[in-house]
PDB file of C-alpha atoms in Angstrom:
ATOM      1  CA  MET A   1      44.654  65.988   0.464  1.00 87.00           C
ATOM      2  CA  ALA A   2      41.552  66.628   1.934  1.00 92.00           C
ATOM      3  CA  LYS A   3      40.098  66.193  -1.304  1.00 92.00           C
ATOM      4  CA  PHE A   4      41.496  62.468  -1.010  1.00 93.00           C
ATOM      5  CA  ASN A   5      40.521  62.095   2.226  1.00 94.00           C
ATOM      6  CA  ILE A   6      37.279  62.217   1.153  1.00 95.00           C
ATOM      7  CA  PHE A   7      37.256  60.064  -1.866  1.00 94.00           C
ATOM      8  CA  LEU A   8      38.561  57.518   0.775  1.00 95.00           C
ATOM      9  CA  LEU A   9      36.295  57.903   3.180  1.00 95.00           C
ATOM     10  CA  ILE A  10      33.438  57.719   0.299  1.00 95.00           C
ATOM     11  CA  VAL A  11      35.002  54.586  -0.703  1.00 96.00           C
ATOM     12  CA  PHE A  12      35.595  53.343   2.559  1.00 95.00           C
ATOM     13  CA  ILE A  13      31.241  54.044   3.427  1.00 96.00           C
ATOM     14  CA  GLY A  14      31.089  52.052  -0.048  1.00 96.00           C
ATOM     15  CA  CYS A  15      33.066  48.899   0.946  1.00 97.00           C
ATOM     16  CA  ALA A  16      31.503  49.120   4.232  1.00 97.00           C
ATOM     17  CA  ILE A  17      27.788  48.854   2.809  1.00 97.00           C
ATOM     18  CA  GLY A  18      28.700  46.217   0.639  1.00 96.00           C
ATOM     19  CA  VAL A  19      29.935  44.202   3.170  1.00 97.00           C
ATOM     20  CA  VAL A  20      26.668  44.526   5.267  1.00 97.00           C
ATOM     21  CA  THR A  21      24.161  44.116   2.309  1.00 97.00           C
ATOM     22  CA  SER A  22      26.254  40.489   1.531  1.00 97.00           C
ATOM     23  CA  GLN A  23      26.194  39.580   5.041  1.00 97.00           C
ATOM     24  CA  HIS A  24      22.394  40.159   4.920  1.00 97.00           C
ATOM     25  CA  ARG A  25      21.806  38.115   2.476  1.00 97.00           C
ATOM     26  CA  ALA A  26      23.932  35.375   2.690  1.00 97.00           C
ATOM     27  CA  ARG A  27      22.154  35.070   6.244  1.00 97.00           C
ATOM     28  CA  GLY A  28      18.649  35.042   4.594  1.00 97.00           C
ATOM     29  CA  LEU A  29      20.221  32.113   1.749  1.00 98.00           C
ATOM     30  CA  TYR A  30      21.192  29.826   4.850  1.00 98.00           C
ATOM     31  CA  THR A  31      17.787  30.284   6.269  1.00 98.00           C
ATOM     32  CA  GLU A  32      16.266  29.584   2.730  1.00 98.00           C
ATOM     33  CA  LEU A  33      18.726  26.569   2.774  1.00 98.00           C
ATOM     34  CA  GLN A  34      17.577  25.219   6.688  1.00 98.00           C
ATOM     35  CA  THR A  35      13.893  25.350   5.631  1.00 98.00           C
ATOM     36  CA  GLU A  36      14.720  23.511   2.104  1.00 98.00           C
ATOM     37  CA  GLN A  37      16.997  20.870   3.917  1.00 98.00           C
ATOM     38  CA  ASP A  38      13.783  20.191   6.633  1.00 98.00           C
ATOM     39  CA  ARG A  39      11.246  19.906   3.701  1.00 98.00           C
ATOM     40  CA  ALA A  40      13.814  17.192   2.219  1.00 98.00           C
ATOM     41  CA  ARG A  41      14.306  15.049   5.704  1.00 98.00           C
ATOM     42  CA  GLN A  42      10.232  15.183   5.866  1.00 98.00           C
ATOM     43  CA  PHE A  43      10.371  14.441   2.190  1.00 98.00           C
ATOM     44  CA  ASP A  44      12.514  11.438   3.219  1.00 97.00           C
ATOM     45  CA  VAL A  45      10.431  10.233   6.232  1.00 97.00           C
ATOM     46  CA  GLU A  46       7.325  10.439   3.929  1.00 97.00           C
ATOM     47  CA  TRP A  47       8.577   8.354   1.232  1.00 97.00           C
ATOM     48  CA  GLY A  48       9.928   5.613   3.948  1.00 96.00           C
ATOM     49  CA  GLN A  49       6.499   5.170   5.150  1.00 96.00           C
ATOM     50  CA  LEU A  50       5.374   5.351   1.663  1.00 95.00           C
ATOM     51  CA  GLN A  51       7.451   2.163   0.419  1.00 95.00           C
ATOM     52  CA  LEU A  52       6.556   0.468   3.847  1.00 93.00           C
ATOM     53  CA  GLU A  53       2.408   1.230   2.890  1.00 92.00           C
ATOM     54  CA  GLN A  54       2.972  -0.390  -0.624  1.00 91.00           C
ATOM     55  CA  SER A  55       4.942  -3.625   0.769  1.00 90.00           C
ATOM     56  CA  THR A  56       2.413  -3.876   3.027  1.00 88.00           C
ATOM     57  CA  TRP A  57      -0.351  -3.626   0.482  1.00 86.00           C
ATOM     58  CA  ALA A  58       1.214  -5.778  -1.919  1.00 85.00           C
ATOM     59  CA  THR A  59       2.440  -8.711   0.332  1.00 87.00           C
ATOM     60  CA  HIS A  60       1.859 -11.992  -1.149  1.00 86.00           C
ATOM     61  CA  ALA A  61      -0.468 -13.192   1.171  1.00 87.00           C
ATOM     62  CA  ARG A  62      -2.582 -10.261   0.995  1.00 87.00           C
ATOM     63  CA  ILE A  63      -3.442 -10.555  -2.394  1.00 87.00           C
ATOM     64  CA  GLU A  64      -4.106 -13.993  -2.153  1.00 88.00           C
ATOM     65  CA  ARG A  65      -6.711 -13.802   0.063  1.00 89.00           C
ATOM     66  CA  ILE A  66      -8.282 -11.183  -1.748  1.00 88.00           C
ATOM     67  CA  ALA A  67      -8.110 -12.749  -4.928  1.00 87.00           C
ATOM     68  CA  VAL A  68      -9.977 -16.024  -3.022  1.00 89.00           C
ATOM     69  CA  GLU A  69     -12.687 -14.292  -1.189  1.00 90.00           C
ATOM     70  CA  LYS A  70     -13.526 -10.749  -2.836  1.00 89.00           C
ATOM     71  CA  LEU A  71     -12.389 -11.977  -6.578  1.00 87.00           C
ATOM     72  CA  ARG A  72     -13.216 -15.787  -6.025  1.00 87.00           C
ATOM     73  CA  MET A  73     -10.510 -17.190  -8.195  1.00 87.00           C
ATOM     74  CA  GLN A  74      -8.482 -20.272  -7.704  1.00 85.00           C
ATOM     75  CA  ALA A  75      -5.620 -21.571  -8.023  1.00 80.00           C
ATOM     76  CA  PRO A  76      -4.851 -23.298 -11.149  1.00 80.00           C
ATOM     77  CA  GLN A  77      -5.504 -27.062 -11.409  1.00 77.00           C
ATOM     78  CA  GLN A  78      -2.089 -29.162 -11.764  1.00 66.00           C
ATOM     79  CA  ALA A  79      -2.312 -29.920 -15.949  1.00 56.00           C
ATOM     80  CA  PRO A  80      -2.155 -33.152 -16.884  1.00 58.00           C
ATOM     81  CA  GLN A  81       1.636 -35.210 -17.872  1.00 58.00           C
ATOM     82  CA  ALA A  82       3.421 -33.336 -15.691  1.00 56.00           C
ATOM     83  CA  GLY A  83       2.646 -29.554 -16.209  1.00 58.00           C
ATOM     84  CA  ARG A  84       2.352 -30.143 -20.251  1.00 65.00           C
ATOM     85  CA  LEU A  85      -0.948 -29.326 -21.555  1.00 62.00           C
ATOM     86  CA  GLN A  86      -2.335 -30.452 -24.193  1.00 66.00           C
ATOM     87  CA  LEU A  87      -4.678 -28.784 -26.918  1.00 68.00           C
ATOM     88  CA  ALA A  88      -7.586 -29.420 -28.306  1.00 71.00           C
ATOM     89  CA  PRO A  89      -7.532 -29.521 -32.046  1.00 74.00           C
ATOM     90  CA  ARG A  90      -9.466 -26.526 -34.400  1.00 73.00           C
ATOM     91  CA  ARG A  91     -13.114 -27.008 -35.284  1.00 72.00           C
ATOM     92  CA  ASN A  92     -12.258 -25.399 -38.706  1.00 69.00           C
ATOM     93  CA  GLU A  93      -9.314 -26.273 -39.562  1.00 55.00           C
ATOM     94  CA  ARG A  94      -8.651 -27.064 -43.304  1.00 57.00           C
ATOM     95  CA  ARG A  95      -6.531 -28.941 -45.334  1.00 50.00           C
TER      96      ARG A  95
END
């Protein structure tokens, strides 16, 4: 009977060590999870800021202003005959 009690004591101590080890590991993983969730929230905030910045840089008025001021571009003139283009005949046309 004493050998059986010693066996049960060893099994009990082994189970206790297993529980402590798994709890420690679970707490470490939970801390890591919290850290990664914080990073994900920071990335979401940064993504929103970048989208706002992109929409600001891509506004039609800003692009048009840069095209006129820096690139000296002009809006095309109205084509004759209600938007139809007239093509000039080719010079080297063979018949």
